[in-house]
Every structure is written in structure tokens, then in C-alpha cells.
Amino acid sequence: MLINVILSGGAGTRLWPLSTKLNPKQFIPLIEGRSLFQECTRRNKGLVDATMIVLHEDHLPVAREQALSVGLADPIFIVESAPRNTAPAIAFAALEAAPADILFVTPADHVIDVNLHYMQSLSQAVQLAEEGRLVTFGIEPLHADTGYGYIEHINTRVISFHEKPSRAIAEAYLQKGGFLWNSGMFCFRADAYLDALAEFQPTLLRSCQYVWEQKKKNIPVNASFYEMIPSVSIDNAVLEQSSNISVIPSRFNWSDIGSFDSLQQYLTAGDNWNHKNVFLTDDCMQDNFVFNQDGKPIALVGVRDIMVIQTSEGMLICKKGESQRVKEVYNLFTQSN
Amino acid sequence: MLINVILSGGAGTRLWPLSTKLNPKQFIPLIEGRSLFQECTRRNKGLVDATMIVLHEDHLPVAREQALSVGLADPIFIVESAPRNTAPAIAFAALEAAPADILFVTPADHVIDVNLHYMQSLSQAVQLAEEGRLVTFGIEPLHADTGYGYIEHINTRVISFHEKPSRAIAEAYLQKGGFLWNSGMFCFRADAYLDALAEFQPTLLRSCQYVWEQKKKNIPVNASFYEMIPSVSIDNAVLEQSSNISVIPSRFNWSDIGSFDSLQQYLTAGDNWNHKNVFLTDDCMQDNFVFNQDGKPIALVGVRDIMVIQTSEGMLICKKGESQRVKEVYNLFTQSN
């Protein structure tokens, strides 16, 4: 059985104040009135046999409602009381699945054009997963992006993983070739992933199993139980350590909407941003981006290359190209609250 | 009798969204918790025998309260049902006064340091006013400001009035010398002003007299009566036409707070602006100005030389040095409402 595991536990703080802990980016209607979570669910449901959704318990109502609205009446919800990063989230899905089930793991907050390339990549990945490989999806880079990690490869063989690079290094990757964007999407048999955890992260696996067994016995598992689980990404926990890794070099259009700079491209492309009650001097029309969710009047005079995001939560004014730095002000904001 | 006539009828739209029609800039607490109206009232009350306040009827309660709070219990309020610019406003004050009274006319929304220079200028002005002259105050320019009109002069003799200049012309004025900023403050006998109106603006004077007589008979005078009065500034109506003009070249510190660029200097000087709930990346600390009256979080990332004004009315993001252009967006804003 092929199962789409949708990772919906993220808080998306790099998109503050649009995305907040209470209302993270994956559940906000952005693309023609649909959320990224709805887009993900819709995109994959026809391609798989079942859908599992891993998420924080606070978001269960909105996820249930949004899944239903795109025709997914009976997904399997895997509820966490505290977010523990991707390695534990996927472990819960693998424990829930049958050992031979293939898990197609997709973060809820990516933008992807479904086309033939997407189908082909998934098909290749499933084939390798059936052979027991841990498969990751790498995207052929379109530009020297500094917001993504990179995978160095030869065909489906992974040579090494690289952290988010500086601009100079990103440009060198692009020039040299043989580097892919690390998409954060994966495909593997449930037992292959659990075996890898047993080998590289035995403590993490044990604590996930413990929590899982408690829940199966209907013993309430609160946040402090979850806090015992190491908070580690699947990349650090398994992929960078295992030799049983394959990568699918993929050509479908993909973005992780990790910052306002990347979000902006999708919103303006479809003219899908809210310019209600926005007032601009003539010279401000072209080079600025204003998203006015709150609806209170916003006026711009003589400014260039800035992004303005107004929501009920707050107001962000960010130089274009610098939205990776939103976490700096988000940290100041959370410290003061 | 020396009477301070405080012109408080302005709407201050160049300071939108801080200043609004309902709550114009002169009544907003800006300087150490006091409004510019309070500062004006306080500054002059010890120097004059009486105070007249010309204002829109909507602002009578706030003006009464603010005047009382700075120890002025019994000013004379001259209430307009519609604003008709400065020439009619001063006409009403002149009609209310005795013919030989000296009117010291001061807009409510200026910032002035009271010092010896201020006293000297007022004293000189009163002397010339007693001789029947129409006296205007010119400020020795400190820089090539493009936001003010200029008065070309030799001593107290006015050669000509000049509109707000371009930067190049303003710099030429400063270099050449003999030019003063037109302050919008005046001093004259009530009868001298009414005589000048009779000569240059007979229609305006007659319509003001008509409204005035109706009010004296306790006949209600509504906005449509006021709309019949020509809306003209004292500069256009009288000063630029009369030969009976004198100017007092003055050296006191003065600003008309006509834009956020000028307001900003006064607020930051006293560290008197509101940076509650403002979050800045390190590189945003120095070159930006944020006034957060609303209190909702504002975050700045990577931007330079911008002014951000957030109030319950709306949000303005303005390039420093371009705040004269706020009227452009204000016009768009009012058209859409």
C-alpha cells in the first residue's frame, strides 16, 4: 500500500506575522482560496492508497475541515502533543503503517506543479523504495538559492548533503552541476525507515515506540511525554548517516515557501494577494509587495523593493531579498511576549 | 488689549494617519504628553491679555478640555461649522475683538522654543501693529527647506512673497540671503485687518460679517452658510496685495510640523515617540523612524531611511525626505472612502 504521509506539524515562523503558532502557514488560504495543506492533500490523494496526516493536536479541527473540503473524508490523523521535528513525526507514521507499506512523505507547506515529471519522480521513488532504499527527492536547481540545502549526486547515488550555502557557494554549485535542492520529500518502506532508526537513533526510536504504545492502550500522552523524544530532523537523524540512500533527480516545479521572497512569487503570479485598502504613490506601484490581510489602510510613499505584510497579528516591513531574516525579529517578538 | 488668536481649524492631512479629520494633529499628545495646541496656548497665555481660539465645532470639547488642563479656563471660542481657510478665520476674530485690539495670530500646530528672541519679535511686532501695519513673522532660515514659503525682505520691509521653492531655488535663497521662512504668524490691529479685507476682499468680508451677525442674533449658522464664504488664505487674500505690510525677521526656533520629516526631528530629539512593540533587526536601528500609536507589533527587516506611522486609522510607510508627498496617498485614501 502506498501512503502519503503529510507532515503538518510546522509552525512556519519564517512567515510571521502571516503564519503564527495558532495559525501556521500550511493552513492559511493563500493559493486561490486554498491552503498549502489543501493543495498538498489534493495533489497526492489520487496517486496513493491512503493519507496519514501528522500534526499538532491544536490543528486537528482545521485539518479535518480542510481535508474534507478537498474530498478527503477519512485520512488517518497522527496527533502530537508537542512538535518534535521530522524524524519522530515520520516514526509515528511508520509505526502506524504495516511494515511493507510504502510511505511517500511530503511536508504540507510546499508548492508543487503536478505534471508528468512529478508522476515520473514518484514512480521511480516507489520502485527504489520497494527494493528497500531510503529515497529522497532532489530538485534540479533553477537558480543559486541560498534558502535550500543541497544534495551532491551522480544519478540516483547521493555523494553528500550540504547545508544552506552562501551566495558564492550556491553559484559554484549551479555552475559545477551535479547538485540538487534538498526538497524534504521522501519515500521508503515503513520497516526500512524503522530499521534505519534502530541503527542510528535507537533512543529516539524507543521513546517514539513508548509514546506510541501508550496511545494504543488509550493512555493519555501529554506534552511532557513528547518532550522526552529527541527533536531531530530526518536529515540529521538518518539520511546523512545511512549508506542506504537514493536520490531522485526531479524536474517538477517546487518551492518550500520558506520566506516571503518565495511566497511573493506565487502570490503575485496569480494576482492573488490582497491589495484592498492599499494606497501607493505612482513610484511605489512596481517594486513593492503589499499583503493586507488585516484590511486596515496601508499607504506607501516613495519606498522601493520592500514587502509589507499586515495581519491581525502584526506588521512586517522587509527589504526584498532579506526575508530569510524574519526569524531575527520573530525571536525578538517572542522574547518580549 | 493684546489677544492671541489661535488658529485651530486645520485638518493636518499631511500627517495622515496620525492626524485625521476627527482628531487633527494639533490636538494629539506629541510633545511630552502635550498637544501642539496645548503648547501654543501655554506658550502665549502669559504674554497676552486674552486668548481667542478659532476651530471647527466638532473640536470644541477637546479644545476646552486641553485649554483648561494648561490653566486657561476662559478663552473665547470662535466656532466654525466648516473650515474656510485663514482669511475668514481671522476675520471672525477681528469682528469679535474691539477695533483697537492687537491680534497676535498663531496657528495651533507649530513648534516654537520660547526664548528671548521670541519675546523680542513679539514686542517689535506689537509696536508696528500699533502703528497700523499688517505684520508677519519671518524666520531666519536654517537650511534650504522646500516645505515653506519664503519672504524676500530688507529689514522689516517686504519685497515679495515666494511659494514653496524647488531644492535648487531654496538653496539659492539661502546663499543669496535676505530670505525668511514665511511662518504663518501675524500681528495687527483688528481694524487694520478688516480695513484690508474691505479693500482687497470685500465679498469675503461681507459674507463673514453676515455669518457673524446671524450668530450674534443667536440664529443657527450651519455648514452651508459657511460654504458661501470664499476659502482663501490670509497670504493670498491680503498680504500679497497690500503695501501696508511689515515683516519681523525672527531668530527663534520654529517648525510648522508640516510633514513627518519635520515631526520626526522633534519626537526623536526628546525620545518621545512610541517604540512599544517595535522589533528591528540590528541594521534597522539607526536609520528608520517608527511611531507605533496603535501598539500592534511592527517588525522591520533590512530596510533603511523609512518612516513608519501606525495608528488606529491606518499605516503609513514613507521614504525619509519624501513626506511632503503624503497628501498624494491621502487623496487616494479619501477618494476610496
XYZ file of C-alpha atoms in Angstrom:
674
model
C 0.000 0.000 0.000
C 1.292 3.487 -0.895
C 0.612 6.013 1.855
C 1.071 9.789 1.593
C 2.404 10.987 4.957
C 1.713 14.711 5.181
C 3.902 16.497 7.714
C 1.734 19.319 9.070
C 3.366 19.999 12.412
C 5.432 23.054 11.434
C 4.937 26.469 12.939
C 6.235 28.403 9.922
C 7.718 31.246 11.940
C 9.715 32.479 8.951
C 6.414 33.773 7.596
C 5.448 35.728 10.717
C 3.113 37.650 11.047
C 1.170 35.813 8.328
C 1.973 32.467 9.904
C 1.642 32.086 13.669
C 1.771 29.202 16.122
C -2.002 29.227 16.364
C -2.500 29.523 12.625
C 0.601 28.204 10.834
C 1.244 28.861 7.178
C 0.122 25.460 5.863
C -3.495 26.138 6.930
C -3.798 29.723 5.639
C -5.768 30.183 2.380
C -3.114 31.507 0.007
C -3.486 29.963 -3.435
C -6.859 30.788 -4.981
C -8.521 30.496 -1.591
C -6.948 27.138 -0.740
C -4.256 26.455 1.856
C -0.945 24.752 1.097
C -2.208 21.833 3.193
C -5.266 21.549 0.960
C -3.089 21.808 -2.145
C -0.845 19.001 -0.856
C -3.762 16.764 0.082
C -5.482 17.335 -3.244
C -2.276 16.868 -5.243
C -1.486 13.431 -3.839
C -4.768 11.779 -2.935
C -5.374 10.374 -6.410
C -1.831 8.957 -6.549
C -1.842 6.976 -3.285
C -3.951 4.396 -1.446
C -4.208 6.245 1.863
C -3.266 9.534 3.557
C -1.749 9.985 7.006
C -1.523 13.482 8.466
C 0.929 14.170 11.291
C 0.079 17.364 13.149
C -0.230 19.135 16.476
C -3.431 18.375 18.387
C -4.416 22.082 18.261
C -4.715 21.915 14.477
C -6.832 18.773 14.243
C -10.140 20.644 13.715
C -8.834 22.885 10.902
C -7.019 19.983 9.219
C -10.109 17.763 9.365
C -12.272 20.521 7.884
C -9.780 21.422 5.153
C -9.167 17.771 4.196
C -12.902 17.183 3.906
C -13.318 20.300 1.761
C -10.989 18.819 -0.882
C -12.753 15.466 -0.803
C -10.628 13.545 1.687
C -13.136 12.258 4.218
C -11.120 9.647 6.072
C -7.398 10.410 6.401
C -5.515 8.904 9.314
C -4.618 11.676 11.765
C -1.485 11.189 13.840
C -1.696 13.732 16.601
C 1.316 15.078 18.515
C 1.041 16.978 21.781
C 4.309 18.759 21.092
C 6.250 19.143 17.837
C 9.438 17.019 17.802
C 10.735 17.678 14.278
C 10.530 15.334 11.289
C 12.373 12.157 12.424
C 9.849 11.401 15.231
C 6.856 12.554 13.144
C 7.752 10.078 10.395
C 8.487 7.394 13.003
C 4.900 7.627 14.254
C 3.627 7.208 10.700
C 5.922 4.195 10.150
C 4.719 2.611 13.389
C 1.106 3.151 12.342
C 1.671 1.635 8.887
C 2.232 -2.022 8.044
C 5.937 -2.908 7.647
C 5.731 -3.329 3.870
C 3.724 -0.150 3.266
C 5.485 2.497 1.192
C 5.489 5.927 2.824
C 5.530 8.943 0.491
C 6.466 11.714 2.924
C 5.570 15.293 1.936
C 5.667 18.464 4.015
C 2.268 20.176 3.930
C 3.663 23.596 3.085
C 5.303 23.131 -0.320
C 4.076 24.499 -3.625
C 4.348 21.976 -6.461
C 3.041 21.867 -10.005
C 1.700 18.384 -10.614
C 2.835 17.346 -14.061
C 4.354 14.348 -15.803
C 7.745 14.975 -14.114
C 6.098 14.705 -10.704
C 4.438 11.376 -11.603
C 7.684 10.025 -13.042
C 9.694 11.011 -9.969
C 7.172 9.406 -7.637
C 7.070 6.272 -9.752
C 10.896 5.965 -9.720
C 10.970 6.602 -5.985
C 8.381 3.912 -5.246
C 10.357 1.402 -7.292
C 13.562 2.079 -5.314
C 11.618 2.116 -2.040
C 10.226 -1.310 -2.817
C 13.821 -2.500 -3.091
C 14.352 -1.267 0.480
C 16.117 2.003 -0.274
C 15.599 5.243 1.662
C 14.710 7.646 -1.137
C 14.873 11.401 -1.083
C 13.716 13.801 -3.796
C 16.227 16.300 -5.140
C 15.092 19.174 -7.343
C 17.197 20.300 -10.315
C 18.111 23.842 -9.232
C 16.791 26.754 -11.301
C 18.952 29.420 -9.645
C 21.569 29.797 -6.913
C 19.140 29.703 -3.994
C 20.664 30.235 -0.542
C 17.498 29.189 1.271
C 17.755 25.480 0.483
C 20.099 22.655 1.446
C 21.813 20.861 -1.466
C 22.406 17.209 -2.356
C 25.519 16.356 -4.358
C 24.787 13.331 -6.561
C 25.567 11.161 -9.562
C 22.268 9.944 -10.974
C 20.400 8.375 -8.024
C 23.550 7.976 -5.936
C 23.994 10.506 -3.124
C 27.554 11.767 -2.688
C 26.877 14.177 0.179
C 24.398 16.539 1.806
C 25.217 20.262 2.123
C 23.700 22.866 4.469
C 22.203 26.118 3.126
C 25.141 27.733 1.303
C 26.383 31.304 0.963
C 25.583 33.005 -2.338
C 29.070 32.373 -3.721
C 28.920 28.685 -2.870
C 25.370 28.350 -4.250
C 26.585 29.873 -7.515
C 29.522 27.469 -7.616
C 27.121 24.526 -7.141
C 24.977 25.722 -10.023
C 27.969 26.229 -12.310
C 29.610 22.920 -11.445
C 26.401 20.884 -11.822
C 25.568 17.647 -10.008
C 23.800 19.460 -7.137
C 20.091 19.257 -6.316
C 17.892 21.216 -3.930
C 17.046 19.095 -0.898
C 13.249 19.052 -1.082
C 12.417 17.468 2.268
C 10.248 14.882 0.480
C 10.972 11.168 0.956
C 9.859 7.705 0.008
C 10.604 4.386 1.763
C 9.088 1.235 3.201
C 7.923 1.733 6.789
C 10.197 -1.085 8.012
C 13.211 0.334 6.135
C 12.831 3.618 7.990
C 12.318 1.935 11.371
C 15.374 -0.280 10.737
C 17.446 2.832 9.993
C 16.206 4.466 13.181
C 17.093 1.311 15.136
C 20.605 1.519 13.739
C 21.314 5.264 14.013
C 18.776 6.605 16.550
C 17.891 3.782 18.961
C 16.931 6.187 21.776
C 14.665 8.198 19.508
C 13.010 5.032 18.218
C 12.481 3.641 21.737
C 10.878 6.850 23.006
C 8.623 7.047 19.931
C 7.625 3.405 20.434
C 6.895 4.047 24.100
C 4.631 7.011 23.316
C 3.003 5.014 20.538
C 2.228 2.064 22.778
C 0.743 4.318 25.458
C -1.585 5.849 22.884
C -2.582 2.406 21.559
C -3.560 1.477 25.124
C -5.600 4.709 25.281
C -3.355 6.091 27.994
C -3.288 9.890 27.612
C 0.076 11.123 26.332
C 0.657 14.757 27.218
C 3.242 17.251 26.003
C 5.793 16.359 28.695
C 5.896 12.775 27.379
C 6.667 14.159 23.936
C 9.381 16.403 25.292
C 11.400 13.267 26.112
C 11.676 12.453 22.406
C 14.805 13.917 20.796
C 13.810 16.710 18.417
C 15.787 15.810 15.279
C 15.211 16.165 11.559
C 15.167 13.029 9.390
C 18.134 14.505 7.508
C 20.352 14.665 10.578
C 18.944 11.526 12.199
C 19.139 9.110 9.298
C 19.867 10.339 5.796
C 23.264 11.874 6.484
C 24.346 8.687 8.248
C 22.973 5.837 6.197
C 24.558 4.405 3.054
C 21.171 3.016 2.017
C 20.131 6.339 0.439
C 18.993 7.112 -3.084
C 18.006 10.413 -4.599
C 15.568 11.028 -7.436
C 16.775 13.974 -9.529
C 13.457 15.714 -10.214
C 12.333 18.372 -12.648
C 8.934 19.370 -11.313
C 8.301 22.965 -10.181
C 8.745 23.112 -6.459
C 9.130 25.704 -3.683
C 9.115 25.302 0.062
C 7.618 28.796 0.602
C 10.222 29.230 3.292
C 10.214 33.018 3.169
C 8.195 35.976 1.928
C 10.522 36.297 -1.050
C 9.455 32.854 -2.274
C 5.817 33.258 -1.209
C 5.615 36.590 -3.021
C 6.369 34.989 -6.388
C 3.399 32.657 -6.052
C 1.005 35.307 -4.836
C 1.834 37.932 -7.459
C 1.967 35.365 -10.250
C -1.717 34.623 -9.711
C -2.508 38.209 -8.620
C -3.714 36.513 -5.535
C -2.618 38.885 -2.868
C -4.819 41.297 -1.070
C -4.407 44.918 -2.135
C -7.663 46.064 -0.638
C -7.155 49.371 1.156
C -3.606 49.799 -0.125
C -2.641 53.279 -1.353
C 0.556 53.793 -3.328
C 2.250 56.804 -4.852
C 2.964 56.259 -8.567
C 6.616 55.347 -7.963
C 5.600 52.637 -5.455
C 3.428 50.616 -7.839
C 6.062 48.372 -9.360
C 8.739 47.392 -6.925
C 6.874 46.688 -3.720
C 4.728 43.853 -2.438
C 1.863 44.528 -0.046
C -0.266 41.841 1.547
C -3.028 43.402 3.609
C -4.854 40.578 5.366
C -5.974 42.883 8.150
C -7.735 45.308 5.786
C -6.713 48.458 7.688
C -5.468 51.141 5.257
C -1.782 50.955 4.283
C -0.104 53.799 2.378
C 3.337 53.715 0.757
C 5.208 56.880 -0.234
C 8.471 56.849 -2.176
C 9.733 53.446 -0.978
C 11.232 50.706 -3.158
C 11.847 46.975 -3.003
C 10.025 46.371 0.237
C 7.478 43.763 1.255
C 4.715 44.748 3.655
C 2.703 42.063 5.409
C -0.171 43.206 7.601
C -2.263 40.724 9.564
C -4.265 40.839 12.775
C -1.119 39.506 14.495
C 1.188 42.342 13.450
C 3.027 44.153 10.675
C 6.229 43.214 8.890
C 8.209 45.584 6.685
C 11.013 43.685 4.987
C 13.556 44.559 2.322
C 13.099 42.296 -0.703
C 15.718 39.551 -0.748
C 16.186 39.637 3.026
C 13.133 37.733 4.202
C 15.275 34.832 5.417
C 15.988 37.196 8.318
C 12.395 37.346 9.545
C 13.384 34.831 12.221
C 15.576 37.549 13.807
C 12.615 39.807 14.525
C 10.374 36.842 15.276
C 12.785 35.845 18.039
C 12.746 39.389 19.460
C 8.952 39.336 19.269
C 8.577 36.022 21.113
C 11.119 37.049 23.763
C 9.067 40.145 24.547
C 5.817 38.190 24.878
C -5.597 94.769 24.547
C -3.274 92.111 23.080
C -5.167 88.992 22.027
C -3.613 85.687 20.961
C -5.769 84.310 18.138
C -5.051 80.577 17.902
C -5.992 79.082 14.536
C -7.078 75.514 15.316
C -9.267 74.723 12.356
C -6.749 72.741 10.289
C -7.217 69.112 9.388
C -3.484 68.337 9.122
C -3.882 65.771 6.362
C -0.159 65.854 5.599
C 0.292 63.904 8.823
C -2.206 61.156 7.974
C -2.724 58.589 9.520
C -1.550 60.223 12.735
C -3.698 63.261 12.054
C -7.268 62.747 10.858
C -10.278 64.964 10.320
C -11.788 63.700 13.556
C -8.553 64.030 15.501
C -6.298 66.577 13.769
C -2.630 66.910 14.595
C -2.901 69.979 16.840
C -4.888 68.016 19.449
C -2.745 64.852 19.523
C -0.404 64.468 22.533
C 3.029 64.556 20.882
C 5.460 66.585 22.989
C 5.926 65.104 26.443
C 2.274 64.150 26.557
C 1.013 67.564 25.490
C -0.576 68.513 22.179
C 0.738 71.278 19.919
C -2.475 73.176 20.756
C -1.629 72.943 24.460
C 1.959 74.005 23.768
C 0.728 77.033 21.811
C -1.809 78.021 24.451
C 0.720 77.634 27.264
C 3.469 79.465 25.354
C 1.434 82.608 24.769
C -1.025 82.957 27.619
C 1.424 84.791 29.890
C 2.339 87.220 27.113
C -1.166 88.377 26.139
C -4.316 89.752 27.766
C -6.776 87.288 26.243
C -6.934 84.189 24.045
C -9.317 83.527 21.161
C -9.470 80.059 19.645
C -10.914 79.609 16.147
C -11.861 75.997 15.478
C -14.383 73.581 13.999
C -17.402 72.912 16.201
C -16.500 69.199 16.359
C -13.294 70.027 18.240
C -14.803 72.331 20.867
C -14.891 69.661 23.615
C -11.268 68.561 23.185
C -10.049 72.174 22.878
C -11.934 73.235 26.014
C -10.519 70.314 27.980
C -6.958 70.802 26.711
C -7.019 74.563 27.324
C -8.247 74.017 30.876
C -5.516 71.442 31.507
C -2.836 74.082 30.849
C -4.545 76.627 33.061
C -6.610 78.554 30.526
C -10.123 78.489 31.951
C -11.867 81.161 29.912
C -10.616 81.522 26.335
C -13.016 82.922 23.759
C -14.022 80.123 21.379
C -14.926 81.114 17.830
C -16.655 78.143 16.345
C -16.885 77.418 12.619
C -19.296 74.916 11.104
C -16.992 74.406 8.130
C -13.323 75.302 7.706
C -12.832 78.270 5.334
C -9.067 78.774 5.498
C -7.201 81.502 7.398
C -8.539 84.761 5.939
C -12.145 84.131 7.158
C -10.976 82.557 10.455
C -9.001 85.702 11.308
C -11.882 87.894 10.112
C -14.165 86.309 12.710
C -11.591 87.034 15.419
C -11.232 90.627 14.231
C -15.021 91.081 14.255
C -15.189 89.670 17.796
C -12.386 91.968 19.044
C -12.570 95.717 19.637
C -11.209 97.746 16.699
C -8.062 98.854 18.539
C -7.254 95.398 19.935
C -3.972 93.906 18.701
C -4.362 90.379 17.321
C -1.344 88.079 17.644
C -2.335 85.289 15.240
C -0.657 81.891 15.716
C -1.502 78.564 14.114
C -2.073 75.933 16.825
C 0.218 73.376 15.233
C 3.656 74.999 15.298
C 6.575 74.018 17.489
C 8.422 77.027 18.933
C 11.076 77.435 21.595
C 10.079 80.366 23.750
C 13.205 82.384 24.388
C 14.349 85.983 24.385
C 14.220 86.109 20.559
C 10.540 85.164 20.645
C 9.732 87.907 23.159
C 11.734 90.465 21.167
C 9.991 89.548 17.910
C 6.556 89.788 19.502
C 7.441 93.111 21.103
C 8.641 94.571 17.779
C 5.538 93.233 16.020
C 3.156 94.787 18.542
C 4.891 98.131 18.153
C 4.451 98.099 14.357
C 0.889 96.787 14.696
C 0.034 99.726 16.955
C 1.167 101.998 14.117
C -1.442 100.297 11.915
C 0.869 97.940 9.990
C -0.036 94.375 8.999
C 2.866 92.455 10.467
C 4.048 88.987 9.517
C 6.781 86.961 11.203
C 9.630 85.677 9.034
C 12.072 83.109 10.376
C 15.767 83.317 9.529
C 16.216 80.083 7.542
C 18.498 77.401 8.975
C 18.593 75.243 5.831
C 17.187 75.154 2.285
C 13.734 73.927 3.238
C 11.374 73.180 0.341
C 8.341 72.820 2.612
C 7.981 76.522 3.452
C 7.087 79.664 1.557
C 9.708 82.432 1.615
C 9.570 86.191 2.213
C 12.150 88.331 0.479
C 12.914 91.383 2.639
C 15.181 94.252 3.661
C 14.905 94.652 7.431
C 11.160 94.942 8.173
C 10.294 95.852 4.589
C 8.729 93.068 2.496
C 9.974 92.919 -1.085
C 7.937 89.882 -2.179
C 6.371 86.590 -1.160
C 7.523 83.328 -2.770
C 5.734 79.990 -2.949
C 7.391 76.757 -1.712
C 10.513 76.541 -3.887
C 12.345 73.669 -5.574
C 15.510 72.499 -3.837
C 17.764 74.438 -6.222
C 15.828 77.665 -5.677
C 15.711 77.147 -1.894
C 19.490 76.762 -1.909
C 19.867 79.922 -3.995
C 17.708 81.816 -1.452
C 19.886 80.611 1.409
C 23.094 81.540 -0.392
C 21.900 84.964 -1.526
C 20.490 85.927 1.883
C 17.587 88.297 2.513
C 15.007 85.494 2.514
C 12.917 84.369 5.503
C 10.649 81.395 6.043
C 7.011 82.507 5.964
C 5.845 81.403 9.419
C 2.095 81.926 9.085
C 2.124 84.031 12.272
C 0.817 87.592 12.162
C 0.186 90.659 14.279
C -2.123 93.623 13.554
C -4.912 95.784 14.922
C -8.330 94.231 14.355
C -9.485 97.303 12.397
C -6.353 97.311 10.222
C -7.095 93.761 9.122
C -10.792 94.461 8.498
C -9.848 97.591 6.510
C -7.510 95.500 4.361
C -10.261 92.924 3.777
C -12.671 95.732 2.819
C -10.131 96.919 0.253
C -8.986 93.595 -1.241
C -11.693 91.046 -0.338
C -14.997 92.890 0.027
C -17.097 89.804 -0.788
C -15.256 87.717 1.741
C -15.661 90.407 4.399
C -19.387 90.823 3.693
C -20.082 87.093 3.934
C -18.089 86.837 7.171
C -19.992 89.803 8.585
C -23.301 88.238 7.566
C -22.477 84.938 9.309
C -21.196 86.854 12.305
C -24.367 88.899 12.665
C -26.547 85.810 12.407
C -24.606 84.187 15.224
C -24.838 87.327 17.364
C -28.623 87.167 16.942
C -28.459 83.500 18.038
C -29.678 82.377 14.639
C -28.144 78.941 13.972
C -25.468 79.107 11.267
C -24.926 75.745 9.647
C -22.196 74.461 7.344
C -23.966 75.535 4.152
C -23.872 79.168 5.331
C -20.119 78.812 5.796
C -19.702 77.282 2.375
C -20.669 80.644 0.876
C -17.546 82.262 2.334
C -14.571 82.191 -0.062
C -11.944 79.773 1.241
C -8.757 81.854 0.977
C -5.566 82.124 2.973
C -4.625 85.433 4.547
C -1.466 85.365 2.411
C -3.370 85.282 -0.875
C -6.259 87.431 0.332
C -4.366 90.342 1.860
C -0.629 90.116 2.436
C 0.400 89.608 -1.165
C -1.764 92.553 -2.230
C -1.309 95.188 0.431
C 1.585 97.639 0.617
C 0.909 98.105 4.348
C 2.960 95.010 5.266
C 5.919 94.657 7.591
C 7.945 91.597 8.429
C 9.804 90.863 11.655
C 12.982 88.910 10.851
C 12.972 86.401 13.736
C 15.561 84.074 15.200
C 13.506 81.802 17.432
C 13.395 78.055 16.781
C 10.297 77.322 14.808
C 8.761 74.485 12.796
C 5.314 74.114 11.326
C 5.370 70.303 11.719
C 4.004 70.162 8.222
C 5.290 66.689 7.481
C 6.603 63.574 9.173
C 10.142 64.599 8.281
C 9.800 67.703 10.447
C 7.730 65.986 13.147
C 10.289 63.207 13.396
C 13.045 65.609 14.461
C 11.019 66.786 17.426
C 9.914 63.350 18.505
C 13.319 61.683 18.326
C 15.068 64.664 19.914
C 13.051 64.102 23.064
C 12.918 60.313 22.606
C 9.254 60.895 22.798
C 7.979 58.550 20.175
C 6.359 55.253 20.836
C 8.552 52.238 20.174
C 6.454 49.852 22.210
C 6.085 46.570 20.336
C 8.584 47.529 17.645
C 11.083 44.860 16.591
C 14.101 45.764 14.481
C 16.975 43.810 13.010
C 20.340 45.310 14.038
C 20.788 47.151 10.748
C 17.382 48.837 11.142
C 18.116 50.526 14.474
C 19.682 53.759 13.233
C 18.147 54.997 10.037
C 14.445 54.404 10.478
C 11.694 56.092 12.440
C 8.780 54.097 13.834
C 5.808 55.617 15.621
C 3.502 52.894 16.887
C 0.441 54.572 18.343
C -1.702 51.528 17.686
C 0.519 49.208 19.754
C 0.169 46.226 17.405
C 3.585 44.606 16.779
C 5.685 46.118 13.954
C 8.826 44.388 12.693
C 11.437 45.862 10.333
C 13.943 43.706 8.436
C 16.784 45.151 6.374
C 15.104 48.444 5.438
C 16.707 51.912 5.567
C 15.609 55.529 5.735
C 11.929 54.861 6.112
C 9.348 56.278 8.483
C 6.562 54.019 9.719
C 3.473 55.527 11.321
C 0.893 53.129 12.712
C -2.321 54.376 14.257
C -5.827 53.012 14.665
C -6.659 54.868 11.422
C -4.066 53.181 9.245
C -0.417 52.622 8.409
C 1.986 54.854 6.508
C 5.358 53.714 5.192
C 7.246 56.700 3.809
C 10.752 57.224 2.490
C 12.569 59.789 4.611
C 12.680 63.163 2.882
C 9.501 62.451 0.878
C 6.826 63.021 3.486
C 5.590 66.137 1.678
C 4.020 63.583 -0.657
C 1.723 62.076 1.978
C -1.086 64.184 0.501
C -0.878 62.028 -2.662
C -1.839 58.864 -0.790
C -4.206 60.761 1.482
C -6.133 61.878 -1.609
C -6.302 58.290 -2.887
C -7.458 57.189 0.561
C -10.244 59.776 0.807
C -11.408 59.070 -2.776
C -11.839 55.396 -1.920
C -13.888 56.108 1.224
